[in-house]
């Protein structure tokens, strides 16, 4: 048997090039295996701010929840990559005991559509709390302004819903894809509500969800509606920056970004929480609840006293209301729209 010919006479330059090429190949392989891809980048919040919308250091709302140590957390699961290379990721919080066909909830952080992160301390606590209630929770990141204006964020949220429902992913995390809800606060509440109203067709497929709970969400983003409802200059600036219109009053995106635009009788049941003196006008939630009820959609509006915002009102009492809502709305293999137990129409207080 002939042996391979010796590489006699190869120049030092050729040998050096071969060594360099082999080294580069090895480095590239290592990078690919570690999840690095050329041109791919993660979402960067405005000014690098990943903290939640709770600007106070006080122990309020979700901060009063002590997470069990046995919740299983899977971090940085990729649910999509956008054309510009933006990597979309989510964290999964699951009950300690592995199960199959559990109900699931998308958890959507707030932060004026410009900051925040799925894994900051407050939203990680939301994820763990939902898991402690028996749900598989998916805490997701989405593209932020100013780099990505409307409709980038809701497009990402809809993609996440479809990804969660994909058979292989549903099996991986042990969920029933027919029983998917959405929870969000502040800007995340707007996205959860928009996810609930803008789709069409059955609630157990595609990007539709079977139940929505949202806290402190801006709902009608038209300038006239925000001014009518008492939105201050800060609220107006946040919404205007998100929509990216040169002139907000003549902004077609405002209607498209408003959950109230798309209400119809096919929408899932809603639980809405709002503080009565916070900076997002209570009238936004009151008008939304009234419109849902008028369309025949099950809805409960829970008002909390004070000026705390978003998951700042997610204290033990509100957590009990939200958990009961999801348990009721996501019960059974084929969730149906229904009036909420304990909710006497569009308005109630605690």
Tab-separated table of C-alpha atoms in Angstrom:
chain	number	residue	atom	x	y	z
A	1	UNK	CA	0.000	0.000	0.000
A	2	UNK	CA	1.423	3.311	-1.007
A	3	UNK	CA	2.058	5.879	1.669
A	4	UNK	CA	1.149	9.534	1.212
A	5	UNK	CA	3.973	11.512	-0.374
A	6	UNK	CA	6.034	13.605	2.008
A	7	UNK	CA	5.515	17.362	1.770
A	8	UNK	CA	9.113	17.971	0.749
A	9	UNK	CA	10.052	21.431	-0.440
A	10	UNK	CA	7.031	23.287	0.973
A	11	UNK	CA	8.052	26.804	1.855
A	12	UNK	CA	7.886	28.221	5.340
A	13	UNK	CA	5.273	30.709	4.146
A	14	UNK	CA	3.028	27.916	2.888
A	15	UNK	CA	3.396	25.960	6.111
A	16	UNK	CA	2.653	29.077	8.156
A	17	UNK	CA	-0.451	29.760	6.103
A	18	UNK	CA	-1.685	26.212	6.660
A	19	UNK	CA	-1.212	26.538	10.409
A	20	UNK	CA	-3.023	29.891	10.443
A	21	UNK	CA	-5.919	28.506	8.397
A	22	UNK	CA	-6.294	25.558	10.745
A	23	UNK	CA	-6.251	27.857	13.747
A	24	UNK	CA	-8.910	30.127	12.233
A	25	UNK	CA	-11.087	27.140	11.407
A	26	UNK	CA	-10.825	25.940	14.981
A	27	UNK	CA	-11.683	29.354	16.385
A	28	UNK	CA	-14.699	29.653	14.081
A	29	UNK	CA	-15.942	26.217	15.076
A	30	UNK	CA	-15.560	27.086	18.742
A	31	UNK	CA	-17.430	30.355	18.239
A	32	UNK	CA	-20.291	28.657	16.433
A	33	UNK	CA	-20.610	26.007	19.099
A	34	UNK	CA	-20.716	28.686	21.782
A	35	UNK	CA	-23.640	30.454	20.085
A	36	UNK	CA	-21.724	33.311	18.436
A	37	UNK	CA	-22.703	34.158	14.880
A	38	UNK	CA	-21.161	36.829	12.717
A	39	UNK	CA	-23.561	39.776	12.364
A	40	UNK	CA	-25.857	38.647	15.176
A	41	UNK	CA	-26.360	40.938	18.170
A	42	UNK	CA	-28.540	41.005	21.249
A	43	UNK	CA	-31.089	43.691	22.089
A	44	UNK	CA	-29.542	46.737	23.752
A	45	UNK	CA	-31.919	48.904	25.813
A	46	UNK	CA	-31.694	52.681	25.476
A	47	UNK	CA	-28.665	53.918	27.453
A	48	UNK	CA	-28.064	50.336	28.519
A	49	UNK	CA	-30.910	50.508	31.044
A	50	UNK	CA	-32.172	47.019	31.844
A	51	UNK	CA	-33.882	47.791	35.148
A	52	UNK	CA	-37.654	47.505	35.380
A	53	UNK	CA	-40.239	50.254	35.208
A	54	UNK	CA	-40.325	50.366	39.032
A	55	UNK	CA	-38.140	53.387	39.728
A	56	UNK	CA	-38.628	53.305	43.498
A	57	UNK	CA	-36.365	51.316	45.827
A	58	UNK	CA	-39.397	50.450	47.969
A	59	UNK	CA	-40.477	46.845	48.491
A	60	UNK	CA	-43.830	47.022	46.714
A	61	UNK	CA	-45.827	44.941	44.270
A	62	UNK	CA	-43.937	41.988	42.840
A	63	UNK	CA	-41.033	42.712	45.191
A	64	UNK	CA	-43.122	41.307	48.031
A	65	UNK	CA	-42.982	37.868	46.395
A	66	UNK	CA	-40.409	35.399	47.717
A	67	UNK	CA	-39.572	32.988	44.922
A	68	UNK	CA	-39.301	29.286	45.765
A	69	UNK	CA	-35.785	27.981	45.296
A	70	UNK	CA	-36.888	24.993	43.241
A	71	UNK	CA	-38.309	26.853	40.232
A	72	UNK	CA	-36.526	25.646	37.097
A	73	UNK	CA	-35.183	28.508	34.946
A	74	UNK	CA	-33.822	28.073	31.427
A	75	UNK	CA	-32.149	31.279	30.268
A	76	UNK	CA	-31.542	32.901	26.892
A	77	UNK	CA	-33.477	30.525	24.669
A	78	UNK	CA	-33.475	31.883	21.113
A	79	UNK	CA	-36.941	32.251	19.610
A	80	UNK	CA	-35.936	34.146	16.485
A	81	UNK	CA	-33.357	36.201	14.614
A	82	UNK	CA	-34.386	39.288	12.654
A	83	UNK	CA	-33.028	40.258	9.239
A	84	UNK	CA	-30.720	42.865	10.776
A	85	UNK	CA	-29.138	40.217	12.987
A	86	UNK	CA	-31.061	41.017	16.165
A	87	UNK	CA	-31.172	37.911	18.328
A	88	UNK	CA	-34.512	37.434	20.111
A	89	UNK	CA	-34.355	35.505	23.369
A	90	UNK	CA	-36.583	34.435	26.225
A	91	UNK	CA	-36.219	32.816	29.639
A	92	UNK	CA	-38.427	29.905	30.675
A	93	UNK	CA	-39.585	29.468	34.272
A	94	UNK	CA	-41.173	26.113	35.030
A	95	UNK	CA	-42.631	24.466	38.144
A	96	UNK	CA	-40.256	22.315	40.144
A	97	UNK	CA	-41.994	19.110	39.131
A	98	UNK	CA	-41.706	18.322	35.453
A	99	UNK	CA	-45.066	17.932	33.767
A	100	UNK	CA	-46.729	17.716	30.401
A	101	UNK	CA	-49.446	19.823	28.824
A	102	UNK	CA	-49.274	22.562	31.435
A	103	UNK	CA	-50.876	25.933	30.685
A	104	UNK	CA	-48.364	28.605	29.680
A	105	UNK	CA	-48.107	32.395	29.981
A	106	UNK	CA	-46.013	34.878	28.008
A	107	UNK	CA	-44.493	37.472	30.370
A	108	UNK	CA	-43.811	40.830	28.683
A	109	UNK	CA	-41.705	43.425	30.499
A	110	UNK	CA	-42.361	47.152	30.536
A	111	UNK	CA	-40.052	50.132	30.185
A	112	UNK	CA	-41.602	52.669	27.785
A	113	UNK	CA	-40.817	50.340	24.846
A	114	UNK	CA	-37.250	51.683	25.221
A	115	UNK	CA	-35.657	49.876	28.159
A	116	UNK	CA	-36.079	46.927	30.480
A	117	UNK	CA	-35.126	43.291	30.186
A	118	UNK	CA	-36.691	39.865	30.653
A	119	UNK	CA	-34.240	38.969	33.410
A	120	UNK	CA	-34.041	42.062	35.599
A	121	UNK	CA	-34.854	41.290	39.225
A	122	UNK	CA	-38.490	42.408	39.074
A	123	UNK	CA	-39.456	40.595	35.880
A	124	UNK	CA	-37.519	37.490	36.847
A	125	UNK	CA	-39.701	37.495	39.978
A	126	UNK	CA	-42.812	37.721	37.769
A	127	UNK	CA	-41.588	34.728	35.777
A	128	UNK	CA	-40.907	32.719	38.937
A	129	UNK	CA	-44.245	33.705	40.473
A	130	UNK	CA	-46.156	32.453	37.423
A	131	UNK	CA	-44.207	29.188	37.595
A	132	UNK	CA	-45.018	28.861	41.294
A	133	UNK	CA	-48.692	28.994	40.298
A	134	UNK	CA	-48.268	25.982	38.020
A	135	UNK	CA	-47.782	27.770	34.694
A	136	UNK	CA	-44.800	27.532	32.390
A	137	UNK	CA	-43.796	31.178	31.991
A	138	UNK	CA	-41.882	32.596	29.043
A	139	UNK	CA	-40.256	35.940	29.889
A	140	UNK	CA	-39.254	37.497	26.603
A	141	UNK	CA	-37.163	40.307	25.222
A	142	UNK	CA	-38.340	42.299	22.226
A	143	UNK	CA	-36.802	45.029	20.084
A	144	UNK	CA	-36.732	48.492	21.631
A	145	UNK	CA	-36.800	52.124	20.539
A	146	UNK	CA	-35.084	54.172	19.258
A	147	UNK	CA	-33.430	51.488	17.108
A	148	UNK	CA	-36.715	49.689	16.407
A	149	UNK	CA	-39.984	51.595	16.190
A	150	UNK	CA	-43.537	50.246	16.036
A	151	UNK	CA	-44.448	47.574	14.917
A	152	UNK	CA	-41.150	45.825	15.739
A	153	UNK	CA	-42.058	45.016	19.352
A	154	UNK	CA	-45.473	43.492	18.662
A	155	UNK	CA	-44.054	41.591	15.687
A	156	UNK	CA	-41.543	40.020	18.090
A	157	UNK	CA	-44.208	39.180	20.660
A	158	UNK	CA	-46.351	37.496	18.005
A	159	UNK	CA	-43.313	35.550	16.817
A	160	UNK	CA	-42.695	34.397	20.394
A	161	UNK	CA	-46.278	33.142	20.689
A	162	UNK	CA	-45.938	31.133	17.494
A	163	UNK	CA	-42.551	29.781	18.621
A	164	UNK	CA	-43.935	28.671	21.987
A	165	UNK	CA	-46.752	26.840	20.205
A	166	UNK	CA	-44.539	25.015	17.709
A	167	UNK	CA	-44.908	21.284	18.449
A	168	UNK	CA	-41.229	20.653	19.200
A	169	UNK	CA	-41.015	23.640	21.552
A	170	UNK	CA	-44.287	22.816	23.297
A	171	UNK	CA	-43.056	19.282	23.902
A	172	UNK	CA	-39.643	20.488	25.075
A	173	UNK	CA	-41.119	22.591	27.865
A	174	UNK	CA	-44.148	20.429	28.600
A	175	UNK	CA	-46.975	22.796	27.704
A	176	UNK	CA	-50.385	22.508	26.122
A	177	UNK	CA	-50.129	24.862	23.109
A	178	UNK	CA	-53.893	25.391	23.189
A	179	UNK	CA	-53.672	26.992	26.649
A	180	UNK	CA	-51.474	30.053	26.201
A	181	UNK	CA	-52.044	33.365	27.964
A	182	UNK	CA	-50.214	36.700	28.047
A	183	UNK	CA	-49.241	38.943	30.955
A	184	UNK	CA	-47.620	42.369	30.717
A	185	UNK	CA	-47.128	45.623	32.555
A	186	UNK	CA	-46.917	49.202	31.291
A	187	UNK	CA	-45.526	49.078	27.724
A	188	UNK	CA	-45.536	45.290	28.072
A	189	UNK	CA	-49.198	45.532	29.028
A	190	UNK	CA	-49.881	47.384	25.795
A	191	UNK	CA	-48.165	44.590	23.873
A	192	UNK	CA	-50.040	41.866	25.758
A	193	UNK	CA	-53.351	43.620	25.088
A	194	UNK	CA	-52.490	44.155	21.424
A	195	UNK	CA	-51.577	40.491	21.144
A	196	UNK	CA	-55.032	39.728	22.511
A	197	UNK	CA	-57.045	41.942	20.181
A	198	UNK	CA	-55.232	42.285	16.889
A	199	UNK	CA	-55.363	38.670	15.766
A	200	UNK	CA	-58.226	36.801	14.153
A	201	UNK	CA	-59.363	33.206	14.293
A	202	UNK	CA	-59.344	30.585	17.056
A	203	UNK	CA	-57.589	31.414	20.320
A	204	UNK	CA	-55.597	28.183	20.403
A	205	UNK	CA	-53.394	28.608	17.361
A	206	UNK	CA	-50.948	30.961	15.657
A	207	UNK	CA	-50.141	34.078	17.657
A	208	UNK	CA	-53.527	34.270	19.367
A	209	UNK	CA	-53.778	33.816	23.126
A	210	UNK	CA	-56.587	32.461	25.277
A	211	UNK	CA	-56.349	35.031	28.091
A	212	UNK	CA	-54.712	38.414	28.754
A	213	UNK	CA	-53.875	40.076	32.069
A	214	UNK	CA	-52.287	43.510	31.876
A	215	UNK	CA	-51.355	46.217	34.371
A	216	UNK	CA	-51.143	49.977	33.755
A	217	UNK	CA	-51.114	49.703	29.978
A	218	UNK	CA	-51.441	52.675	27.640
A	219	UNK	CA	-54.237	51.481	25.367
A	220	UNK	CA	-55.449	54.203	22.988
A	221	UNK	CA	-52.290	55.777	21.569
A	222	UNK	CA	-53.967	58.380	19.393
A	223	UNK	CA	-52.841	61.842	20.462
A	224	UNK	CA	-56.386	63.145	20.894
A	225	UNK	CA	-57.278	60.188	23.137
A	226	UNK	CA	-54.147	60.511	25.284
A	227	UNK	CA	-54.775	64.230	25.797
A	228	UNK	CA	-58.489	63.631	26.446
A	229	UNK	CA	-57.681	61.031	29.097
A	230	UNK	CA	-55.245	63.334	30.892
A	231	UNK	CA	-51.900	62.000	29.696
A	232	UNK	CA	-49.147	64.365	30.790
A	233	UNK	CA	-46.155	65.546	28.758
A	234	UNK	CA	-44.078	62.526	29.814
A	235	UNK	CA	-46.715	60.059	28.620
A	236	UNK	CA	-47.111	61.961	25.371
A	237	UNK	CA	-43.354	61.973	24.756
A	238	UNK	CA	-42.997	58.235	25.459
A	239	UNK	CA	-45.770	57.326	23.027
A	240	UNK	CA	-44.586	59.734	20.344
A	241	UNK	CA	-41.051	58.297	20.462
A	242	UNK	CA	-42.398	54.742	20.228
A	243	UNK	CA	-44.546	55.479	17.185
A	244	UNK	CA	-41.821	57.445	15.407
A	245	UNK	CA	-44.141	59.794	13.539
A	246	UNK	CA	-42.969	63.253	12.527
A	247	UNK	CA	-46.369	64.601	13.571
A	248	UNK	CA	-48.198	62.522	16.168
A	249	UNK	CA	-51.618	64.037	15.441
A	250	UNK	CA	-51.355	62.695	11.875
A	251	UNK	CA	-49.853	59.343	12.773
A	252	UNK	CA	-51.495	56.246	11.256
A	253	UNK	CA	-49.324	54.024	13.470
A	254	UNK	CA	-51.176	55.350	16.521
A	255	UNK	CA	-54.329	53.437	15.631
A	256	UNK	CA	-52.421	50.320	14.629
A	257	UNK	CA	-50.530	50.322	17.961
A	258	UNK	CA	-53.728	50.701	20.013
A	259	UNK	CA	-55.347	47.490	21.326
A	260	UNK	CA	-58.691	49.300	21.408
A	261	UNK	CA	-58.669	49.580	17.605
A	262	UNK	CA	-59.091	45.854	17.032
A	263	UNK	CA	-61.660	44.778	19.633
A	264	UNK	CA	-64.205	42.234	18.452
A	265	UNK	CA	-66.216	39.414	19.974
A	266	UNK	CA	-63.548	36.815	19.126
A	267	UNK	CA	-61.092	38.308	21.627
A	268	UNK	CA	-59.978	36.418	24.757
A	269	UNK	CA	-61.036	37.359	28.292
A	270	UNK	CA	-59.127	40.208	29.919
A	271	UNK	CA	-58.125	41.152	33.433
A	272	UNK	CA	-56.992	44.775	33.673
A	273	UNK	CA	-55.239	46.253	36.711
A	274	UNK	CA	-54.621	49.973	37.181
A	275	UNK	CA	-53.799	52.326	40.046
A	276	UNK	CA	-56.200	55.225	40.423
A	277	UNK	CA	-53.565	57.984	40.702
A	278	UNK	CA	-50.655	56.796	38.550
A	279	UNK	CA	-49.130	58.560	35.546
A	280	UNK	CA	-50.847	56.412	32.897
A	281	UNK	CA	-54.408	57.769	33.042
A	282	UNK	CA	-56.934	55.394	34.608
A	283	UNK	CA	-59.363	56.471	31.882
A	284	UNK	CA	-57.297	54.503	29.369
A	285	UNK	CA	-58.150	51.261	31.175
A	286	UNK	CA	-61.722	52.286	31.964
A	287	UNK	CA	-62.493	53.045	28.327
A	288	UNK	CA	-60.818	49.822	27.198
A	289	UNK	CA	-62.782	47.721	29.676
A	290	UNK	CA	-66.038	49.353	28.601
A	291	UNK	CA	-65.293	48.708	24.921
A	292	UNK	CA	-64.425	45.058	25.580
A	293	UNK	CA	-67.629	44.558	27.554
A	294	UNK	CA	-69.672	46.225	24.811
A	295	UNK	CA	-68.217	43.740	22.311
A	296	UNK	CA	-69.206	40.808	24.517
A	297	UNK	CA	-65.683	40.028	25.723
A	298	UNK	CA	-65.225	38.872	29.316
A	299	UNK	CA	-63.392	41.591	31.239
A	300	UNK	CA	-62.644	42.665	34.784
A	301	UNK	CA	-61.049	45.977	35.737
A	302	UNK	CA	-59.355	45.973	39.139
A	303	UNK	CA	-58.401	49.409	40.457
A	304	UNK	CA	-55.742	49.802	43.128
A	305	UNK	CA	-55.410	52.899	45.319
A	306	UNK	CA	-52.355	55.106	44.955
A	307	UNK	CA	-49.814	55.988	42.301
A	308	UNK	CA	-47.819	52.767	41.962
A	309	UNK	CA	-47.342	51.627	38.391
A	310	UNK	CA	-47.366	48.322	36.521
A	311	UNK	CA	-45.921	45.450	38.568
A	312	UNK	CA	-45.688	47.912	41.438
A	313	UNK	CA	-49.363	47.026	42.055
A	314	UNK	CA	-48.708	43.287	41.725
A	315	UNK	CA	-48.879	42.692	45.470
A	316	UNK	CA	-50.225	39.545	47.119
A	317	UNK	CA	-53.864	40.542	46.564
A	318	UNK	CA	-53.361	41.393	42.891
A	319	UNK	CA	-51.275	38.271	42.353
A	320	UNK	CA	-54.132	36.212	43.741
A	321	UNK	CA	-56.574	37.882	41.324
A	322	UNK	CA	-54.310	37.419	38.310
A	323	UNK	CA	-53.476	33.794	39.135
A	324	UNK	CA	-57.151	32.927	39.645
A	325	UNK	CA	-57.974	34.599	36.334
A	326	UNK	CA	-55.396	32.564	34.433
A	327	UNK	CA	-56.348	29.318	36.180
A	328	UNK	CA	-59.967	29.892	35.201
A	329	UNK	CA	-59.392	31.149	31.655
A	330	UNK	CA	-56.781	28.521	30.766
A	331	UNK	CA	-58.578	25.559	32.321
A	332	UNK	CA	-59.406	22.663	30.015
A	333	UNK	CA	-57.991	21.679	26.665
A	334	UNK	CA	-60.064	24.124	24.612
A	335	UNK	CA	-60.326	27.503	26.349
A	336	UNK	CA	-63.395	29.534	25.505
A	337	UNK	CA	-64.270	33.167	25.990
A	338	UNK	CA	-66.287	33.597	29.157
A	339	UNK	CA	-67.253	36.163	31.723
A	340	UNK	CA	-64.730	36.167	34.516
A	341	UNK	CA	-65.568	34.632	37.843
A	342	UNK	CA	-65.565	37.328	40.483
A	343	UNK	CA	-65.750	40.121	37.896
A	344	UNK	CA	-68.998	42.056	37.774
A	345	UNK	CA	-68.504	43.659	34.398
A	346	UNK	CA	-65.843	46.188	33.493
A	347	UNK	CA	-65.263	47.751	36.897
A	348	UNK	CA	-64.291	46.532	40.353
A	349	UNK	CA	-61.997	47.680	43.123
A	350	UNK	CA	-59.969	46.013	45.800
